[in-house]
PDB file of C-alpha atoms in Angstrom:
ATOM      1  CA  UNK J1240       6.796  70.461 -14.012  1.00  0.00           C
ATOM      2  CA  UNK J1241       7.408  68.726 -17.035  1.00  0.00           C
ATOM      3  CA  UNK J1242      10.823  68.359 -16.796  1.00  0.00           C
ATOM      4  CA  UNK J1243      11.689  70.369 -20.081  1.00  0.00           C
ATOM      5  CA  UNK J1244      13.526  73.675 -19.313  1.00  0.00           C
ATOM      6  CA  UNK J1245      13.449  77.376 -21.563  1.00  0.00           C
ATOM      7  CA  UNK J1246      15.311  80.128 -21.158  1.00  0.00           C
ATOM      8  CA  UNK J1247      14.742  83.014 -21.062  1.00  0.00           C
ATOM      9  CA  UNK J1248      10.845  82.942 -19.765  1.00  0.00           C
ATOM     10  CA  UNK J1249      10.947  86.481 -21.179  1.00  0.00           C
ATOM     11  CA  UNK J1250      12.624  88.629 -23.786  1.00  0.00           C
ATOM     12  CA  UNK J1251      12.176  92.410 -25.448  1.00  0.00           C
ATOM     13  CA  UNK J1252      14.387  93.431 -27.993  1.00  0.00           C
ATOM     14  CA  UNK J1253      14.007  95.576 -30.957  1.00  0.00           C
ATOM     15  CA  UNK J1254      13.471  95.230 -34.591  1.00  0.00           C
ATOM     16  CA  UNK J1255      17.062  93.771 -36.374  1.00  0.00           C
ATOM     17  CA  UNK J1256      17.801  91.993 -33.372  1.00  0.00           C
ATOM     18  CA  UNK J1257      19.218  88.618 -32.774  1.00  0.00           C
ATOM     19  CA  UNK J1258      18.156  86.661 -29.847  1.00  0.00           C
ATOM     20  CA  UNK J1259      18.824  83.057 -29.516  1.00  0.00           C
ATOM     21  CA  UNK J1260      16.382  80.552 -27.077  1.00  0.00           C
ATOM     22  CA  UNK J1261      17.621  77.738 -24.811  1.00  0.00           C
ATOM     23  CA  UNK J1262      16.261  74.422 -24.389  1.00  0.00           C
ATOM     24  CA  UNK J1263      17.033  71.612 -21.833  1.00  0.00           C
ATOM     25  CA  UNK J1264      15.325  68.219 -22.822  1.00  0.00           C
ATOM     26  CA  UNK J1265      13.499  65.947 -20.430  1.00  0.00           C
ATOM     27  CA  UNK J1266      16.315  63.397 -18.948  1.00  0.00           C
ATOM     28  CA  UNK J1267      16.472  60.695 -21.347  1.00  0.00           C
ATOM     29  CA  UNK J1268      14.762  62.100 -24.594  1.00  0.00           C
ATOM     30  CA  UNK J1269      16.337  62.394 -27.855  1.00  0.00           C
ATOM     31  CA  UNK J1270      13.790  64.092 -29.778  1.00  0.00           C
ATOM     32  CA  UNK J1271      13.468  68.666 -29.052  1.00  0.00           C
ATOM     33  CA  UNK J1272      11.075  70.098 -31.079  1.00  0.00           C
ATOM     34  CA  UNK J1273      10.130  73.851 -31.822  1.00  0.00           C
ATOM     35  CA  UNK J1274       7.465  75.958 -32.017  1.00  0.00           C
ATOM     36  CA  UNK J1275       6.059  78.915 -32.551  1.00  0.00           C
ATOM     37  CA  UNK J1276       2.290  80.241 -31.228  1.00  0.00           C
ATOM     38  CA  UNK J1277       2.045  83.882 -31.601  1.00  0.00           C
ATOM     39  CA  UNK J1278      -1.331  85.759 -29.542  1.00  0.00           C
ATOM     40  CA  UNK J1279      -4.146  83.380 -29.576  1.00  0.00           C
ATOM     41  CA  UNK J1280      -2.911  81.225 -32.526  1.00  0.00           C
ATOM     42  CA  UNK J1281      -2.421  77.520 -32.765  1.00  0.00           C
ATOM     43  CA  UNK J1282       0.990  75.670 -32.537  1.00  0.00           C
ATOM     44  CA  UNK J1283       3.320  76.412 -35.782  1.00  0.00           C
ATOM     45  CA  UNK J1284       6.040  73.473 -36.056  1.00  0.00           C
ATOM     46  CA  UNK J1285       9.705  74.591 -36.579  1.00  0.00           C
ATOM     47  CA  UNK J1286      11.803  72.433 -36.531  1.00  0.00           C
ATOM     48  CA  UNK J1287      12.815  68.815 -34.873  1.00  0.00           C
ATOM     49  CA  UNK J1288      16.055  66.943 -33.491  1.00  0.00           C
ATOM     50  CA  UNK J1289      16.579  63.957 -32.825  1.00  0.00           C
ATOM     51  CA  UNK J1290      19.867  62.712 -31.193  1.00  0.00           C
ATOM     52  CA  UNK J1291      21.788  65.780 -33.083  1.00  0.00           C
ATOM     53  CA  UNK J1292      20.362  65.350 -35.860  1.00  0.00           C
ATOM     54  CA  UNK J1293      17.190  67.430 -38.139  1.00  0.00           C
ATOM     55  CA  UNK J1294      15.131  64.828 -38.287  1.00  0.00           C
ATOM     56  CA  UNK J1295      11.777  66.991 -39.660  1.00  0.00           C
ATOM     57  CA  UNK J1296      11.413  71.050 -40.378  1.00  0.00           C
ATOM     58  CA  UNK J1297       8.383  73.018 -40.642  1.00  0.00           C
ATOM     59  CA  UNK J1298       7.369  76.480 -41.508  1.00  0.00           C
ATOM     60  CA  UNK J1299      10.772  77.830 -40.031  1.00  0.00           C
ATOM     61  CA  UNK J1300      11.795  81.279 -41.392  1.00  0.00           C
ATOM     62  CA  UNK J1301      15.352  81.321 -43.302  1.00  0.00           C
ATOM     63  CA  UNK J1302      16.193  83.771 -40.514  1.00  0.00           C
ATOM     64  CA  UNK J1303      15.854  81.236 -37.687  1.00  0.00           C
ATOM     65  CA  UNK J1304      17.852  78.570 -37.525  1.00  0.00           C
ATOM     66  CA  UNK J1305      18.357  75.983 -34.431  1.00  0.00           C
ATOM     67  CA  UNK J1306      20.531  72.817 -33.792  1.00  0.00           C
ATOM     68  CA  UNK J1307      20.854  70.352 -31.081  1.00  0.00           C
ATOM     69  CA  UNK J1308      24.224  69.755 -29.339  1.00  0.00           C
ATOM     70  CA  UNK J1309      25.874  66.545 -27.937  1.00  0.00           C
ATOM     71  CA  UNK J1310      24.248  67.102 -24.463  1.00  0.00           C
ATOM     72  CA  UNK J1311      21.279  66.994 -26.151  1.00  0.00           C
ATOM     73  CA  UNK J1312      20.136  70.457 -25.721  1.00  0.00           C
ATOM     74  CA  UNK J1313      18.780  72.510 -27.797  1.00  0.00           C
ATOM     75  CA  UNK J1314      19.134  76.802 -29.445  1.00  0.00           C
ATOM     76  CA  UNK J1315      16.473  78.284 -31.361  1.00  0.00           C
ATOM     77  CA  UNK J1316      18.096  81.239 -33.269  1.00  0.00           C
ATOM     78  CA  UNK J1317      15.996  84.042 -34.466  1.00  0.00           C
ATOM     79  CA  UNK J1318      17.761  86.955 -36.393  1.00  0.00           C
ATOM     80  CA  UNK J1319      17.005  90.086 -38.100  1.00  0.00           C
ATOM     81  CA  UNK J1320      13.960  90.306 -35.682  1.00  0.00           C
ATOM     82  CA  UNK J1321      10.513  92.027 -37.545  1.00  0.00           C
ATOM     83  CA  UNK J1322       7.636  93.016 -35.082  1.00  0.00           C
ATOM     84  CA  UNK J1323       5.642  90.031 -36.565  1.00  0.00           C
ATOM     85  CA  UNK J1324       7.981  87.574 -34.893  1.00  0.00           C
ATOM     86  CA  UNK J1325       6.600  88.304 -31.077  1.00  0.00           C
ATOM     87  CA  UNK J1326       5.264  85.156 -30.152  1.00  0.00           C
ATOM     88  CA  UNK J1327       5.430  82.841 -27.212  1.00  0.00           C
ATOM     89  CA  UNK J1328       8.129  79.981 -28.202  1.00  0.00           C
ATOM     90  CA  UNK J1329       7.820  76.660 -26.934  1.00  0.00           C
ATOM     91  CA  UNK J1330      10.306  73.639 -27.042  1.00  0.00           C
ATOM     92  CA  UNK J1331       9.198  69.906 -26.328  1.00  0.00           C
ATOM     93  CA  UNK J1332      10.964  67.004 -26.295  1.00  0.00           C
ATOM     94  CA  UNK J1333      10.039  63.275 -26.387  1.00  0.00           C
ATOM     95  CA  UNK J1334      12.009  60.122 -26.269  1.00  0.00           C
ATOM     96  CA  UNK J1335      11.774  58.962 -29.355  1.00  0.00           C
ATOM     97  CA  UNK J1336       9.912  59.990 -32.280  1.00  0.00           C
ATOM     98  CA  UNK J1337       6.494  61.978 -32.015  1.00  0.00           C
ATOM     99  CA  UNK J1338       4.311  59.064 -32.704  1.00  0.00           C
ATOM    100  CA  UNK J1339       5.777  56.897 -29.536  1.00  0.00           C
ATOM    101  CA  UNK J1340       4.045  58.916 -26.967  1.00  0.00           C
ATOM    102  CA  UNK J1341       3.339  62.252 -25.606  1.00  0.00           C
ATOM    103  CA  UNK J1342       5.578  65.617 -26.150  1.00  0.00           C
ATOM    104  CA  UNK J1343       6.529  67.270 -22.810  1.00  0.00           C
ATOM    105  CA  UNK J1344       6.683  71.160 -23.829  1.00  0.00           C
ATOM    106  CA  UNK J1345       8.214  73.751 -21.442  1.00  0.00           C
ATOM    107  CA  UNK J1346       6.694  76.873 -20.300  1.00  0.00           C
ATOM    108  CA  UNK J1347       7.954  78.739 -23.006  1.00  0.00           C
ATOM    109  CA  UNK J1348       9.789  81.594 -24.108  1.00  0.00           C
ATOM    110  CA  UNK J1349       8.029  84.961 -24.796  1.00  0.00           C
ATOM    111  CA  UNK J1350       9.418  86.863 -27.439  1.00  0.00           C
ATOM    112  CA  UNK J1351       8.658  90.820 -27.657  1.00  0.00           C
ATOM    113  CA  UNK J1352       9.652  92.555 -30.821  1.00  0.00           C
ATOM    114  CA  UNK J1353      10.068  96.395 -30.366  1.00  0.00           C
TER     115      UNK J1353
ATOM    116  CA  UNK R 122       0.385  68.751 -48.322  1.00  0.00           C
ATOM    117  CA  UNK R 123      -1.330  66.981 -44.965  1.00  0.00           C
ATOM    118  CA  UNK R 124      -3.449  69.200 -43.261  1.00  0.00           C
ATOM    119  CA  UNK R 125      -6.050  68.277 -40.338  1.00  0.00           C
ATOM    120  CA  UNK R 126      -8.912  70.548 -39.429  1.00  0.00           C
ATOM    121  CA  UNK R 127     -10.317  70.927 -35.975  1.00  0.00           C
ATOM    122  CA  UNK R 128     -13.816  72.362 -35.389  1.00  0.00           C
ATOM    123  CA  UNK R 129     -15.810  74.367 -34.292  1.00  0.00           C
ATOM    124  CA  UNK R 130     -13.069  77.075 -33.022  1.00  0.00           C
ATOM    125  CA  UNK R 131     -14.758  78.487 -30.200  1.00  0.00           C
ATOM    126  CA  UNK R 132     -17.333  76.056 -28.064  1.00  0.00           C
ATOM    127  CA  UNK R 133     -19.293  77.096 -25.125  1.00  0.00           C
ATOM    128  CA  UNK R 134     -21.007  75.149 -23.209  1.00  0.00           C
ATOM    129  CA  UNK R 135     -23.017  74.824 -19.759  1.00  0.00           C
ATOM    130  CA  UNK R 136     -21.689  73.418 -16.839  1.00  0.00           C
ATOM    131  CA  UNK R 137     -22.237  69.711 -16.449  1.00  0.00           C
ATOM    132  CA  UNK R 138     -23.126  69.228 -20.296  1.00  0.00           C
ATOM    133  CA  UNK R 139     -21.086  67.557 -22.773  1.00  0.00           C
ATOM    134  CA  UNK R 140     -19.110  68.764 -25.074  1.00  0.00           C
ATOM    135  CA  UNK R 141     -17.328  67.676 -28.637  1.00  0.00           C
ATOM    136  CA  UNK R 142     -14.954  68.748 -30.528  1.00  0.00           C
ATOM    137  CA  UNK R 143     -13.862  67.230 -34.357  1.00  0.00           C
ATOM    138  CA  UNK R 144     -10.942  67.191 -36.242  1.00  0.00           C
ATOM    139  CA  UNK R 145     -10.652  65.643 -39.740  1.00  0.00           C
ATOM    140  CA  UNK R 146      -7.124  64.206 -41.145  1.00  0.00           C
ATOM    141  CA  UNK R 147      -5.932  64.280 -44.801  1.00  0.00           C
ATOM    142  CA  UNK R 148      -3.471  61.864 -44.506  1.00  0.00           C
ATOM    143  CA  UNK R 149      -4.358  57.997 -44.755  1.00  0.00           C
ATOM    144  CA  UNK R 150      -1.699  56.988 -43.040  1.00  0.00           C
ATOM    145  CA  UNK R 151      -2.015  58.633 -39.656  1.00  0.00           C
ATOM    146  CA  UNK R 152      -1.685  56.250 -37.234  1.00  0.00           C
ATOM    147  CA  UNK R 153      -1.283  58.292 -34.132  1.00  0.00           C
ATOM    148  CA  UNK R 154      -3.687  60.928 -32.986  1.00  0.00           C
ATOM    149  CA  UNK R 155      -3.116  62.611 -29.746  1.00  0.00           C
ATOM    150  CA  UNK R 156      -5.280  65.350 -27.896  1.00  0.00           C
ATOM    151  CA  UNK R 157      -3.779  68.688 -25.725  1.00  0.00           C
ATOM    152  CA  UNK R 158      -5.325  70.238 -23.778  1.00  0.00           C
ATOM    153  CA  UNK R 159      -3.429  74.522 -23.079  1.00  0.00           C
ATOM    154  CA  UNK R 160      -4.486  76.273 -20.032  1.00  0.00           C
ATOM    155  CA  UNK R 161      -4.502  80.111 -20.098  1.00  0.00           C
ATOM    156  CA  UNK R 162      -0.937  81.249 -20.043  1.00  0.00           C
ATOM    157  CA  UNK R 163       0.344  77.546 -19.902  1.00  0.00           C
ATOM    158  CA  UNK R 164       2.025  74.986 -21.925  1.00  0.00           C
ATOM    159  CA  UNK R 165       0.547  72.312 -23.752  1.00  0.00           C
ATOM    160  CA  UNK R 166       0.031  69.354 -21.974  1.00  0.00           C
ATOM    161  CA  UNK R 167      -1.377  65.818 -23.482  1.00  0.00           C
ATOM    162  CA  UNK R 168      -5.204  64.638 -21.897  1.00  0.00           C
ATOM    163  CA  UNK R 169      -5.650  61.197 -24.102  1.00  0.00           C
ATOM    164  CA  UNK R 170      -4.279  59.742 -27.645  1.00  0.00           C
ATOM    165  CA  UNK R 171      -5.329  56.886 -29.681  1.00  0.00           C
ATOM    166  CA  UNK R 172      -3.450  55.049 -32.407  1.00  0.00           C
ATOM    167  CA  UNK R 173      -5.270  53.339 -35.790  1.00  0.00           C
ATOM    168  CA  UNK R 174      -5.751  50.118 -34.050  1.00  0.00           C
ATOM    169  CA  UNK R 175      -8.304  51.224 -31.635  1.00  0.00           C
ATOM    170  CA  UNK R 176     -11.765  53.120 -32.360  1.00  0.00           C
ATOM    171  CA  UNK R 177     -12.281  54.557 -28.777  1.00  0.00           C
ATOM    172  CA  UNK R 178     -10.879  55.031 -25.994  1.00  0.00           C
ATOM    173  CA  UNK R 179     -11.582  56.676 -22.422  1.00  0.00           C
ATOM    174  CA  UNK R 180     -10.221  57.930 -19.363  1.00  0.00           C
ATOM    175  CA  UNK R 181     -12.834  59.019 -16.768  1.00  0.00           C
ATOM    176  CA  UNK R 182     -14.937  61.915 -18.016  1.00  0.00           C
ATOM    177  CA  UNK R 183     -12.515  61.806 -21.624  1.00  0.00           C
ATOM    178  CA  UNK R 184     -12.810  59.962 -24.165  1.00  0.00           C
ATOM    179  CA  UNK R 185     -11.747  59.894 -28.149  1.00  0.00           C
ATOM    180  CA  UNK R 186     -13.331  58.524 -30.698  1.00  0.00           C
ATOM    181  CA  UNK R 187     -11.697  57.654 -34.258  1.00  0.00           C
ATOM    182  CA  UNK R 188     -13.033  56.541 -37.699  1.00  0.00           C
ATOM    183  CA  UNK R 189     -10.800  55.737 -40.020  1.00  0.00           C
ATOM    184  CA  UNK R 190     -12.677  55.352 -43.038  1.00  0.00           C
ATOM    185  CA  UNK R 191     -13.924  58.814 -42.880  1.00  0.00           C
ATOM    186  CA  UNK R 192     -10.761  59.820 -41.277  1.00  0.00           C
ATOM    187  CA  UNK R 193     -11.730  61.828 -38.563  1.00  0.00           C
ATOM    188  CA  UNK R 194     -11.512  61.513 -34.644  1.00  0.00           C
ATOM    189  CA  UNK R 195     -13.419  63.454 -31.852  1.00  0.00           C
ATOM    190  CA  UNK R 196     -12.949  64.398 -28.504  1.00  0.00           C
ATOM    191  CA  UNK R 197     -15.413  63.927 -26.066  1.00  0.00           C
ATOM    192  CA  UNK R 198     -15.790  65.404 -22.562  1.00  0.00           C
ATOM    193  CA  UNK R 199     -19.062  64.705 -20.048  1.00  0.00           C
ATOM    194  CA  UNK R 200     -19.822  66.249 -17.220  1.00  0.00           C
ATOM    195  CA  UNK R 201     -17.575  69.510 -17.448  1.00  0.00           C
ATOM    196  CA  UNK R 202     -16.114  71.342 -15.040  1.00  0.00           C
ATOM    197  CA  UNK R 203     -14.814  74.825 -15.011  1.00  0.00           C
ATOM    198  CA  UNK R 204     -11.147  73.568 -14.764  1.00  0.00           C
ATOM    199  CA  UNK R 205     -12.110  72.563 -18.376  1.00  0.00           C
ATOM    200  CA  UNK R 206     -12.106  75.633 -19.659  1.00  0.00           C
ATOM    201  CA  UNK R 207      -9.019  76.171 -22.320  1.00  0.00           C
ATOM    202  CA  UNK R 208      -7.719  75.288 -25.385  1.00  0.00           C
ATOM    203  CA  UNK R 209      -7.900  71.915 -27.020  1.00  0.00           C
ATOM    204  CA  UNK R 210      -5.240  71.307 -29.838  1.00  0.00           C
ATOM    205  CA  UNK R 211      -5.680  67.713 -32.168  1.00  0.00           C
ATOM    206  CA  UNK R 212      -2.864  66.137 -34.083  1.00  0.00           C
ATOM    207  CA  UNK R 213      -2.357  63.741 -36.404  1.00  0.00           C
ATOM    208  CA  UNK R 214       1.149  61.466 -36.818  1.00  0.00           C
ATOM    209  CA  UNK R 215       1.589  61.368 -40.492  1.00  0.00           C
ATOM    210  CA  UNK R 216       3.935  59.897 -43.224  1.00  0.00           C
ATOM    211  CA  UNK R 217       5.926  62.684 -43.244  1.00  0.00           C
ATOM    212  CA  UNK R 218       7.155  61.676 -39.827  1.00  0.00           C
ATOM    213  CA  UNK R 219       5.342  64.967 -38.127  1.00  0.00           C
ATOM    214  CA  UNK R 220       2.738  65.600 -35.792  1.00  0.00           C
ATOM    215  CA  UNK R 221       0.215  67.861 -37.545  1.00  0.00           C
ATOM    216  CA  UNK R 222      -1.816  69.862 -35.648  1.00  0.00           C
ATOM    217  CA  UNK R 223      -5.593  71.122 -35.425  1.00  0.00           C
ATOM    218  CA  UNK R 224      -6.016  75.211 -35.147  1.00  0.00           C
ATOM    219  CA  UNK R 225      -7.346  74.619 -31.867  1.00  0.00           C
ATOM    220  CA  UNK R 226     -10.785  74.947 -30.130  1.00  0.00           C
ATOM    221  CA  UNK R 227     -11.600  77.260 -27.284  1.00  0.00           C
ATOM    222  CA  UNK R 228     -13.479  75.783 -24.719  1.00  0.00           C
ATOM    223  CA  UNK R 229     -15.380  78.061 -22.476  1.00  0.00           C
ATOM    224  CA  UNK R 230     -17.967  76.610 -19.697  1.00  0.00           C
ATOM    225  CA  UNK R 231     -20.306  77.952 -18.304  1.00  0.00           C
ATOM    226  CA  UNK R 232     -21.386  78.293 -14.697  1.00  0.00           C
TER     227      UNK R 232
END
């Protein structure tokens, strides 16, 4: 257990959709990162907080959007759904930036697009 | 903009050999390279990382290697094991503050 927390585990929704994903940081860490790894692909970077704040962004669609609240938790919004967004979303989080030590990701949220 | 490349993309290898796997980094000023290792169905978890200051670095059968001056750093496993079977992901910690990452190699062993 990593200590980092996603929900849902699982989602299905249809095309046009909205769905938004929950993260719960590891006690302590400031930093929640997102990303993306659709079948058999490598890890796409989204986006990162730290402490509240976007601190780096990636290759995150203008339809997905995120933020990171005072608790320190974080929502990964993903609107007007397309088929092509299925994909198994992971958060991490760290304690400081990503260069201080390792990212502890959670087991992810899988994302079907119908 | 930075980019690092991991190869090859799909290794397979026998049982108790070694295996290696290379990524190469376009940005100069990566000082922080970290390797992750994903199990089937699992999240990505980190096996060893080395900053600039070092040029290897082990941990039992794992170890990394890292040259700066061609910019490039290697992962290094002996002895496998079935349980090594998965997917290894490289990064590099670059200027722009983010952890860029390899397209990841599949390792497969064989019994």
């Amino acid at each position: 257990d990593s200590g980092v927390t996603q929900t849902p585990k699982h989602l299905i929704t249809a095309t046009g959709q909205r769905v938004t994903l929950r993260c719960s940081p590891r006690s302590g860490d400031l930093s929640v990162y997102w990303y993306q790894q659709s079948l058999d692909q490598g890890l796409q970077f989204l986006i990162q907080y730290y402490n509240g704040e976007e601190r780096a962004k990636g290759n995150i669609l203008e339809r997905f959007s995120a933020q990171q609240f005072p608790d320190l938790h974080s929502e990964l919004n993903l609107s007007s759904l397309e088929l092509g967004d299925s994909a198994l979303y992971f958060c991490a989080s760290s304690v400081d930036t990503a260069n201080t030590g390792e990212l502890f990701f959670g087991e992810g949220s899988r994302l079907t697009v119908l | 903009g930075e980019n690092v490349e991991q190869h090859p993309s799909t290794l397979s290898v026998q049982e108790g050999d070694s295996a290696v796997i290379k990524c190469t980094y376009s940005d100069s000023a990566s000082n922080y390279f970290p390797w992750y290792k994903q199990e089937l169905g699992k999240r990505p978890q980190l096996i060893i990382d080395i900053r600039s200051n070092v040029g290897e670095k082990k941990d039992q059968r794992i170890a990394v290697t890292l040259n700066k001056t061609a910019k490039h750093f290697s992962l290094h496993i002996t002895e496998t094991q079935p349980e090594d079977s998965a997917v290894y992901f490289c990064a590099a910690w670059g200027s722009n503050y983010q952890l860029i990452w390899g397209a990841g190699t599949k390792l497969i062993i064989k019994p």
